[in-house]
Amino acid sequence: MAKLQVEMVTAEGRVLSQEADFVKAPGLDGELGVLPRHIPLMTPLRTGEVLVRNDGNEEYLFVAGGFLEVLPDKVVILADAAERAEDIDEQRAEEARRRAQQILEQKGEVESPEAAAALERAMFRLRVAELRKRRRQPPPPQPGG
Amino acid sequence: MASLRDIRRRIRSVQNTRKITKAMELVAAAKMRRAQQRVAAARPYADEITSVMAELMRRNLEYTHPYLEMREVRRRALILVTSDRGLAGALNANNIRVAVREMNSAGVPVAVVTIGRKGRDMMRRLRKDLIAEVSQLGDAPTMGDVLPAIRVAIEQYESGDADQLDMVYARFISAGRQEAVVGRLLPVEPPEGAEKVAADFLYEPEPKDVLDALLPRYIEAQVYRAVLENLASEQAARMVAMRNASDNAEELIGDLTLTANKVRQATITTELMEIVGGAAALEG
């Protein structure tokens, strides 16, 4: 079966470069599932998790906004920030989450969109780190394309 | 002629200076290698975003973005990248000279955003229109460190306070050669690139959203790359400057040692003459 070449890069360096059977990414309009021979596509990304599946192996990565380019045999993710699950500093994310929540309680979401964005990033970091620990369990339901 | 003691003191002083410049040379060499690695690490992103840009620009989208439109240039903005620290040869002086020349020949008001302390201080001294600055970036600046300054510059363009945005930085050519260059950021000059697929792209949700997301990042990536490259240039320039300083110190030590020996010889000769003279006087 045809494979996808996945390239995930940030301004600071390459995060991931490997083959895959399936990639899931948080597009601006919703989750996006990509299989080989997908129609060429470009979309901005939201903050969220990226799933890369290859030969039954699944890897979750954290991505904080960016840009996705899909070619028939290649997926390029230009991330503003990205981390592999094992590189996530859970303690730091937990602290960031608490800090952001405090600010939000005081000011509200409209007043401090930065805190809301920080909270979102922290939540997804923690989620990706969590998903890695539970990898042995059955995968989450398949998203649509 | 200076006394022997004074000369010996100077030799010791120059030797100490040489130790410092030698150490700085070695540190700069190590830092330059790491800075080069950072430039290399940033390359995949820059390459990918450039190829995506080229791909997007080739397809004549119905929608054009303000970043792509040429307009009459009434005001300009400039991002000046320099180092935080000195003792880097002519590096900062060159960057500043090129930036000032660019401003003076523009014929229109130019606002300036500086990245790095040296440029900031100089722009203040010259009473230029400094609208934003970041400094104290250290050896490993992240995108997050330089982003605020870049955003200010882009906002100038968006609000119409600038019709053109350029940057000045030291391009790293080799360890022995760096060059202060001017690069255009806005309006964006579409990059060239090979065509990837013949089929049309699907833009989610709309081409406008894709361009809105891509163009600022394209500019940011270019500036970030310039900052990293300037850092490598800074270390390279410092390494060469410190090597020259060490060589000069070495030469000076040689000259001074020669002088010291001559003075010592002369003193001994004089003393001998006196003794011989004294003995002769007693005999006589």
CSV table of C-alpha atoms in Angstrom, one decimal:
chain,number,residue,atom,x,y,z
A,1,MET,CA,0.0,0.0,0.0
A,2,ALA,CA,1.2,3.5,-0.8
A,3,LYS,CA,2.6,5.5,2.1
A,4,LEU,CA,2.7,9.1,3.1
A,5,GLN,CA,5.9,10.9,3.9
A,6,VAL,CA,5.2,13.1,7.0
A,7,GLU,CA,7.3,16.1,7.6
A,8,MET,CA,6.6,18.1,10.7
A,9,VAL,CA,8.8,21.2,11.2
A,10,THR,CA,8.9,24.3,13.4
A,11,ALA,CA,11.0,27.4,12.9
A,12,GLU,CA,13.5,26.0,15.5
A,13,GLY,CA,13.9,22.6,13.9
A,14,ARG,CA,12.5,19.4,12.5
A,15,VAL,CA,10.2,17.5,14.8
A,16,LEU,CA,9.2,14.5,12.8
A,17,SER,CA,10.1,13.0,9.5
A,18,GLN,CA,8.8,9.5,8.8
A,19,GLU,CA,6.4,7.3,6.7
A,20,ALA,CA,2.8,6.9,7.7
A,21,ASP,CA,-0.4,5.2,6.6
A,22,PHE,CA,-2.7,7.8,8.1
A,23,VAL,CA,-2.3,11.3,9.6
A,24,LYS,CA,-4.9,13.3,11.6
A,25,ALA,CA,-4.5,17.0,12.2
A,26,PRO,CA,-6.6,19.8,13.7
A,27,GLY,CA,-7.6,21.9,10.6
A,28,LEU,CA,-9.2,25.3,11.0
A,29,ASP,CA,-12.6,23.9,10.1
A,30,GLY,CA,-12.2,20.7,12.1
A,31,GLU,CA,-10.2,17.5,12.4
A,32,LEU,CA,-8.7,16.4,9.1
A,33,GLY,CA,-7.8,12.8,8.3
A,34,VAL,CA,-5.3,12.2,5.5
A,35,LEU,CA,-4.7,8.9,3.7
A,36,PRO,CA,-2.2,8.4,0.9
A,37,ARG,CA,-3.3,9.8,-2.5
A,38,HIS,CA,-5.3,12.5,-0.8
A,39,ILE,CA,-6.3,15.4,-3.1
A,40,PRO,CA,-3.7,18.3,-2.7
A,41,LEU,CA,-4.9,20.6,0.1
A,42,MET,CA,-3.7,23.6,2.1
A,43,THR,CA,-5.2,24.7,5.4
A,44,PRO,CA,-4.2,26.6,8.5
A,45,LEU,CA,-4.1,24.6,11.8
A,46,ARG,CA,-5.6,25.2,15.2
A,47,THR,CA,-4.0,24.1,18.5
A,48,GLY,CA,-4.5,20.5,19.1
A,49,GLU,CA,-3.1,17.0,18.6
A,50,VAL,CA,-1.7,15.3,15.5
A,51,LEU,CA,-2.0,11.6,15.1
A,52,VAL,CA,0.5,9.7,12.9
A,53,ARG,CA,-0.2,6.0,12.3
A,54,ASN,CA,2.3,3.7,10.6
A,55,ASP,CA,2.0,-0.1,10.5
A,56,GLY,CA,-0.3,-0.1,13.5
A,57,ASN,CA,2.0,2.1,15.5
A,58,GLU,CA,0.4,5.3,16.7
A,59,GLU,CA,2.1,8.5,17.7
A,60,TYR,CA,0.4,11.5,19.1
A,61,LEU,CA,2.1,14.9,18.8
A,62,PHE,CA,1.2,18.3,20.2
A,63,VAL,CA,0.8,21.2,17.7
A,64,ALA,CA,0.1,24.9,18.6
A,65,GLY,CA,-1.2,26.4,15.4
A,66,GLY,CA,0.5,26.4,12.0
A,67,PHE,CA,-0.1,25.3,8.5
A,68,LEU,CA,-0.8,22.0,6.7
A,69,GLU,CA,0.0,21.1,3.2
A,70,VAL,CA,-1.2,17.8,1.8
A,71,LEU,CA,0.2,16.3,-1.4
A,72,PRO,CA,-0.7,12.9,-2.8
A,73,ASP,CA,2.4,11.3,-1.2
A,74,LYS,CA,3.4,13.8,1.4
A,75,VAL,CA,2.1,15.7,4.3
A,76,VAL,CA,3.9,18.9,5.5
A,77,ILE,CA,3.0,20.4,8.8
A,78,LEU,CA,4.5,23.8,9.4
A,79,ALA,CA,3.9,24.2,13.1
A,80,ASP,CA,4.2,27.4,15.2
A,81,ALA,CA,5.2,25.1,18.0
A,82,ALA,CA,5.2,21.3,18.2
A,83,GLU,CA,6.3,18.6,20.5
A,84,ARG,CA,6.4,14.8,20.5
A,85,ALA,CA,4.5,13.3,23.3
A,86,GLU,CA,7.6,12.1,25.1
A,87,ASP,CA,9.1,15.6,25.0
A,88,ILE,CA,6.2,17.3,26.7
A,89,ASP,CA,7.0,18.7,30.1
A,90,GLU,CA,3.8,17.8,32.0
A,91,GLN,CA,4.7,19.7,35.1
A,92,ARG,CA,5.3,22.9,33.2
A,93,ALA,CA,2.0,22.4,31.2
A,94,GLU,CA,0.2,21.8,34.5
A,95,GLU,CA,1.6,25.0,35.9
A,96,ALA,CA,0.7,26.9,32.8
A,97,ARG,CA,-2.8,25.6,33.0
A,98,ARG,CA,-3.2,26.7,36.5
A,99,ARG,CA,-1.8,30.1,35.8
A,100,ALA,CA,-4.0,30.6,32.7
A,101,GLN,CA,-7.1,29.5,34.7
A,102,GLN,CA,-6.4,32.0,37.4
A,103,ILE,CA,-6.1,34.9,35.0
A,104,LEU,CA,-9.3,33.8,33.3
A,105,GLU,CA,-11.2,33.6,36.5
A,106,GLN,CA,-10.2,37.2,37.3
A,107,LYS,CA,-10.6,38.8,33.9
A,108,GLY,CA,-12.8,36.5,31.8
A,109,GLU,CA,-12.1,35.2,28.3
A,110,VAL,CA,-12.9,38.3,26.4
A,111,GLU,CA,-10.4,40.4,28.4
A,112,SER,CA,-7.5,38.1,28.1
A,113,PRO,CA,-7.5,36.0,24.9
A,114,GLU,CA,-3.8,35.3,25.5
A,115,ALA,CA,-4.7,33.4,28.7
A,116,ALA,CA,-7.4,31.5,26.8
A,117,ALA,CA,-4.9,30.5,24.2
A,118,ALA,CA,-2.4,29.5,26.8
A,119,LEU,CA,-5.0,27.4,28.6
A,120,GLU,CA,-5.9,25.7,25.3
A,121,ARG,CA,-2.2,24.9,24.7
A,122,ALA,CA,-1.7,23.6,28.2
A,123,MET,CA,-4.8,21.4,28.0
A,124,PHE,CA,-3.7,19.8,24.7
A,125,ARG,CA,-0.2,19.3,25.9
A,126,LEU,CA,-1.5,17.4,28.9
A,127,ARG,CA,-3.9,15.5,26.7
A,128,VAL,CA,-1.2,14.4,24.3
A,129,ALA,CA,1.0,13.3,27.1
A,130,GLU,CA,-1.9,11.4,28.6
A,131,LEU,CA,-2.7,9.7,25.3
A,132,ARG,CA,0.8,8.4,25.0
A,133,LYS,CA,0.5,6.7,28.4
A,134,ARG,CA,-2.7,5.0,27.4
A,135,ARG,CA,-1.4,3.9,24.0
A,136,ARG,CA,-1.9,0.2,24.7
A,137,GLN,CA,-5.6,0.7,24.9
A,138,PRO,CA,-7.9,0.7,21.8
A,139,PRO,CA,-7.5,3.8,19.6
A,140,PRO,CA,-10.1,6.5,19.7
A,141,PRO,CA,-13.0,6.5,17.1
A,142,GLN,CA,-12.0,7.2,13.5
A,143,PRO,CA,-12.6,10.8,12.5
A,144,GLY,CA,-14.1,11.7,9.1
A,145,GLY,CA,-11.9,13.2,6.3
B,1,MET,CA,64.8,54.8,27.4
B,2,ALA,CA,62.2,53.2,29.6
B,3,SER,CA,63.4,51.3,32.7
B,4,LEU,CA,63.7,47.6,32.7
B,5,ARG,CA,61.0,47.3,35.4
B,6,ASP,CA,58.5,49.3,33.3
B,7,ILE,CA,59.1,47.2,30.3
B,8,ARG,CA,58.7,43.9,32.2
B,9,ARG,CA,55.4,45.3,33.7
B,10,ARG,CA,54.1,46.0,30.2
B,11,ILE,CA,55.0,42.6,29.0
B,12,ARG,CA,53.0,41.0,31.8
B,13,SER,CA,50.1,43.3,31.0
B,14,VAL,CA,50.1,42.4,27.4
B,15,GLN,CA,50.4,38.7,28.3
B,16,ASN,CA,47.3,38.9,30.4
B,17,THR,CA,45.4,40.7,27.6
B,18,ARG,CA,46.5,37.9,25.2
B,19,LYS,CA,45.2,35.3,27.6
B,20,ILE,CA,41.8,37.0,27.5
B,21,THR,CA,41.6,37.4,23.7
B,22,LYS,CA,42.8,33.8,23.2
B,23,ALA,CA,40.0,32.5,25.5
B,24,MET,CA,37.4,34.7,23.7
B,25,GLU,CA,38.6,33.4,20.4
B,26,LEU,CA,38.1,29.8,21.5
B,27,VAL,CA,34.7,30.5,23.0
B,28,ALA,CA,33.6,32.3,19.9
B,29,ALA,CA,34.7,29.4,17.7
B,30,ALA,CA,32.6,27.0,19.7
B,31,LYS,CA,29.6,29.3,19.8
B,32,MET,CA,29.9,29.9,16.0
B,33,ARG,CA,29.6,26.1,15.4
B,34,ARG,CA,26.5,25.9,17.5
B,35,ALA,CA,25.0,29.0,15.9
B,36,GLN,CA,25.7,27.4,12.5
B,37,GLN,CA,23.8,24.3,13.6
B,38,ARG,CA,20.9,26.4,14.6
B,39,VAL,CA,20.8,28.0,11.2
B,40,ALA,CA,20.8,24.5,9.7
B,41,ALA,CA,18.0,23.4,12.1
B,42,ALA,CA,15.9,26.3,10.9
B,43,ARG,CA,16.4,25.4,7.3
B,44,PRO,CA,13.7,22.7,6.9
B,45,TYR,CA,11.0,25.1,8.0
B,46,ALA,CA,12.2,27.9,5.8
B,47,ASP,CA,12.5,25.6,2.8
B,48,GLU,CA,9.1,24.1,3.3
B,49,ILE,CA,7.3,27.4,3.8
B,50,THR,CA,9.1,28.8,0.7
B,51,SER,CA,8.0,25.9,-1.4
B,52,VAL,CA,4.5,26.1,-0.2
B,53,MET,CA,4.5,29.9,-1.0
B,54,ALA,CA,5.9,29.3,-4.4
B,55,GLU,CA,3.2,26.7,-5.0
B,56,LEU,CA,0.5,29.0,-3.9
B,57,MET,CA,1.7,32.0,-5.9
B,58,ARG,CA,1.9,30.0,-9.1
B,59,ARG,CA,-1.8,29.3,-8.9
B,60,ASN,CA,-3.5,32.6,-9.7
B,61,LEU,CA,-5.8,32.9,-6.9
B,62,GLU,CA,-8.8,35.1,-7.4
B,63,TYR,CA,-8.1,36.7,-4.1
B,64,THR,CA,-5.0,38.9,-3.6
B,65,HIS,CA,-3.7,39.7,-0.3
B,66,PRO,CA,-2.6,43.2,0.9
B,67,TYR,CA,0.9,41.8,1.6
B,68,LEU,CA,1.3,41.1,-2.1
B,69,GLU,CA,0.2,44.4,-3.4
B,70,MET,CA,2.7,47.1,-4.4
B,71,ARG,CA,1.5,50.5,-3.3
B,72,GLU,CA,3.0,53.9,-3.6
B,73,VAL,CA,5.8,54.2,-1.0
B,74,ARG,CA,5.2,57.2,1.3
B,75,ARG,CA,6.7,55.7,4.4
B,76,ARG,CA,8.9,52.8,5.1
B,77,ALA,CA,10.0,50.5,8.0
B,78,LEU,CA,13.2,48.7,8.6
B,79,ILE,CA,14.2,45.8,10.8
B,80,LEU,CA,17.8,46.2,11.9
B,81,VAL,CA,19.5,43.1,13.3
B,82,THR,CA,22.7,43.5,15.3
B,83,SER,CA,24.4,41.7,18.2
B,84,ASP,CA,23.9,42.5,21.9
B,85,ARG,CA,27.7,42.6,22.6
B,86,GLY,CA,30.6,44.2,21.0
B,87,LEU,CA,34.2,43.1,20.3
B,88,ALA,CA,32.9,41.5,17.1
B,89,GLY,CA,35.1,43.4,14.6
B,90,ALA,CA,33.3,45.6,12.1
B,91,LEU,CA,30.1,43.5,12.1
B,92,ASN,CA,27.7,45.9,13.9
B,93,ALA,CA,29.3,48.9,12.4
B,94,ASN,CA,28.7,47.4,8.9
B,95,ASN,CA,25.1,46.5,9.7
B,96,ILE,CA,24.4,50.0,11.0
B,97,ARG,CA,26.1,51.7,8.2
B,98,VAL,CA,24.1,49.8,5.6
B,99,ALA,CA,20.9,50.5,7.6
B,100,VAL,CA,21.6,54.3,7.8
B,101,ARG,CA,22.5,54.5,4.2
B,102,GLU,CA,19.2,52.7,3.4
B,103,MET,CA,17.3,55.2,5.5
B,104,ASN,CA,19.0,58.3,4.2
B,105,SER,CA,18.6,57.3,0.5
B,106,ALA,CA,14.9,56.3,1.0
B,107,GLY,CA,13.6,59.9,0.5
B,108,VAL,CA,10.7,59.0,2.7
B,109,PRO,CA,10.4,58.7,6.5
B,110,VAL,CA,11.7,55.3,7.8
B,111,ALA,CA,10.6,53.8,11.1
B,112,VAL,CA,13.0,51.3,12.6
B,113,VAL,CA,12.6,48.2,14.6
B,114,THR,CA,15.8,46.8,16.2
B,115,ILE,CA,16.7,43.3,17.2
B,116,GLY,CA,19.9,43.4,19.3
B,117,ARG,CA,21.3,46.0,21.7
B,118,LYS,CA,24.0,47.6,19.5
B,119,GLY,CA,21.5,48.6,16.8
B,120,ARG,CA,19.1,50.0,19.4
B,121,ASP,CA,21.7,52.1,21.1
B,122,MET,CA,23.0,53.5,17.8
B,123,MET,CA,19.5,54.3,16.5
B,124,ARG,CA,18.7,56.1,19.7
B,125,ARG,CA,21.9,58.1,19.5
B,126,LEU,CA,21.1,59.0,15.9
B,127,ARG,CA,17.6,60.0,16.9
B,128,LYS,CA,16.0,57.7,14.4
B,129,ASP,CA,12.3,56.8,14.6
B,130,LEU,CA,12.7,53.7,16.8
B,131,ILE,CA,9.3,52.1,17.2
B,132,ALA,CA,10.2,48.7,18.8
B,133,GLU,CA,13.2,46.8,20.0
B,134,VAL,CA,14.2,43.4,21.4
B,135,SER,CA,17.6,42.7,22.9
B,136,GLN,CA,19.3,40.3,25.4
B,137,LEU,CA,18.4,37.4,23.2
B,138,GLY,CA,21.3,35.2,24.2
B,139,ASP,CA,22.9,32.4,22.1
B,140,ALA,CA,19.7,30.5,21.3
B,141,PRO,CA,16.9,32.9,20.5
B,142,THR,CA,13.5,31.2,19.9
B,143,MET,CA,10.9,32.4,17.5
B,144,GLY,CA,8.9,33.6,20.5
B,145,ASP,CA,11.8,35.9,21.5
B,146,VAL,CA,11.8,37.8,18.2
B,147,LEU,CA,8.1,37.6,17.3
B,148,PRO,CA,6.9,40.7,19.2
B,149,ALA,CA,9.3,42.9,17.3
B,150,ILE,CA,8.4,41.4,13.9
B,151,ARG,CA,4.7,41.8,14.7
B,152,VAL,CA,5.2,45.5,15.4
B,153,ALA,CA,6.9,45.9,12.0
B,154,ILE,CA,4.2,44.0,10.2
B,155,GLU,CA,1.5,46.0,11.9
B,156,GLN,CA,3.1,49.2,10.6
B,157,TYR,CA,2.5,47.8,7.1
B,158,GLU,CA,-1.0,46.7,7.8
B,159,SER,CA,-2.1,50.0,9.3
B,160,GLY,CA,-0.6,51.9,6.4
B,161,ASP,CA,2.1,53.6,8.5
B,162,ALA,CA,4.6,51.9,6.2
B,163,ASP,CA,4.3,50.9,2.6
B,164,GLN,CA,7.5,48.8,2.4
B,165,LEU,CA,9.3,46.7,5.0
B,166,ASP,CA,13.0,45.7,4.7
B,167,MET,CA,15.5,44.1,7.0
B,168,VAL,CA,19.3,44.5,7.4
B,169,TYR,CA,21.4,41.7,8.9
B,170,ALA,CA,24.9,40.2,8.5
B,171,ARG,CA,24.7,37.3,6.1
B,172,PHE,CA,27.0,34.4,7.0
B,173,ILE,CA,29.1,33.5,4.0
B,174,SER,CA,32.0,31.7,5.7
B,175,ALA,CA,33.9,31.9,9.0
B,176,GLY,CA,36.1,34.5,7.5
B,177,ARG,CA,33.4,36.4,5.6
B,178,GLN,CA,30.2,38.1,6.6
B,179,GLU,CA,28.3,40.7,4.6
B,180,ALA,CA,25.7,43.2,5.7
B,181,VAL,CA,22.7,42.9,3.4
B,182,VAL,CA,19.3,44.4,2.9
B,183,GLY,CA,16.4,42.0,2.3
B,184,ARG,CA,12.8,42.9,1.2
B,185,LEU,CA,10.0,41.6,3.4
B,186,LEU,CA,6.9,43.5,2.4
B,187,PRO,CA,5.3,43.6,0.0
B,188,VAL,CA,6.2,39.9,-0.4
B,189,GLU,CA,8.2,39.0,-3.4
B,190,PRO,CA,6.9,35.6,-4.5
B,191,PRO,CA,9.7,33.0,-4.4
B,192,GLU,CA,10.5,30.7,-7.3
B,193,GLY,CA,10.1,27.0,-7.0
B,194,ALA,CA,9.5,23.8,-8.9
B,195,GLU,CA,5.9,22.7,-9.4
B,196,LYS,CA,4.9,19.8,-7.2
B,197,VAL,CA,1.6,18.6,-8.6
B,198,ALA,CA,-0.3,19.5,-11.7
B,199,ALA,CA,-3.7,19.2,-10.0
B,200,ASP,CA,-5.4,22.1,-8.3
B,201,PHE,CA,-5.2,22.6,-4.6
B,202,LEU,CA,-8.1,22.5,-2.3
B,203,TYR,CA,-8.1,25.4,0.1
B,204,GLU,CA,-9.7,24.9,3.5
B,205,PRO,CA,-11.8,26.8,4.4
B,206,GLU,CA,-11.0,29.5,1.7
B,207,PRO,CA,-8.0,30.7,-0.2
B,208,LYS,CA,-8.1,33.9,1.9
B,209,ASP,CA,-7.7,32.0,5.1
B,210,VAL,CA,-4.8,30.0,3.7
B,211,LEU,CA,-3.0,33.2,2.6
B,212,ASP,CA,-3.8,35.0,5.9
B,213,ALA,CA,-2.2,32.1,7.8
B,214,LEU,CA,0.8,31.6,5.5
B,215,LEU,CA,2.0,35.1,4.6
B,216,PRO,CA,2.8,36.4,8.2
B,217,ARG,CA,4.6,33.1,8.9
B,218,TYR,CA,6.6,33.4,5.7
B,219,ILE,CA,7.8,36.8,6.8
B,220,GLU,CA,8.5,35.7,10.4
B,221,ALA,CA,10.5,32.7,9.1
B,222,GLN,CA,12.7,35.0,7.0
B,223,VAL,CA,13.4,37.4,10.0
B,224,TYR,CA,14.0,34.5,12.4
B,225,ARG,CA,16.5,33.0,9.9
B,226,ALA,CA,18.2,36.4,9.6
B,227,VAL,CA,18.5,36.6,13.4
B,228,LEU,CA,20.1,33.1,13.5
B,229,GLU,CA,22.4,33.9,10.7
B,230,ASN,CA,23.4,37.2,12.2
B,231,LEU,CA,24.3,35.3,15.4
B,232,ALA,CA,26.6,33.0,13.5
B,233,SER,CA,28.1,36.0,11.8
B,234,GLU,CA,28.7,37.7,15.1
B,235,GLN,CA,30.6,34.7,16.5
B,236,ALA,CA,32.6,34.3,13.4
B,237,ALA,CA,33.5,38.0,13.3
B,238,ARG,CA,34.4,37.9,17.0
B,239,MET,CA,36.6,34.8,16.5
B,240,VAL,CA,38.6,36.5,13.7
B,241,ALA,CA,38.8,39.8,15.6
B,242,MET,CA,40.1,38.0,18.7
B,243,ARG,CA,42.6,36.0,16.7
B,244,ASN,CA,44.0,39.2,15.3
B,245,ALA,CA,44.1,40.7,18.7
B,246,SER,CA,46.0,37.6,20.0
B,247,ASP,CA,48.4,37.8,17.1
B,248,ASN,CA,49.1,41.4,17.7
B,249,ALA,CA,49.6,40.8,21.4
B,250,GLU,CA,52.1,38.1,20.5
B,251,GLU,CA,54.0,40.4,18.3
B,252,LEU,CA,54.0,43.1,20.9
B,253,ILE,CA,55.4,40.7,23.5
B,254,GLY,CA,58.2,39.8,21.1
B,255,ASP,CA,59.1,43.4,20.5
B,256,LEU,CA,59.0,44.3,24.2
B,257,THR,CA,61.1,41.2,25.2
B,258,LEU,CA,63.7,42.3,22.7
B,259,THR,CA,63.7,45.8,24.1
B,260,ALA,CA,63.9,44.5,27.6
B,261,ASN,CA,66.9,42.3,26.8
B,262,LYS,CA,68.7,45.3,25.1
B,263,VAL,CA,68.1,47.4,28.1
B,264,ARG,CA,69.4,44.7,30.4
B,265,GLN,CA,72.5,44.2,28.2
B,266,ALA,CA,73.1,48.0,28.2
B,267,THR,CA,72.8,48.1,31.9
B,268,ILE,CA,75.3,45.3,32.4
B,269,THR,CA,77.7,46.8,29.9
B,270,THR,CA,77.5,50.2,31.7
B,271,GLU,CA,78.1,48.6,35.0
B,272,LEU,CA,81.2,46.7,33.7
B,273,MET,CA,82.6,49.8,32.2
B,274,GLU,CA,82.2,51.5,35.5
B,275,ILE,CA,83.9,48.7,37.4
B,276,VAL,CA,86.8,48.6,34.8
B,277,GLY,CA,87.0,52.4,34.9
B,278,GLY,CA,87.1,52.4,38.7
B,279,ALA,CA,89.8,49.7,38.8
B,280,ALA,CA,91.9,51.6,36.3
B,281,ALA,CA,91.6,54.8,38.3
B,282,LEU,CA,92.8,53.0,41.5
B,283,GLU,CA,95.8,51.4,39.6
B,284,GLY,CA,96.7,54.7,38.0
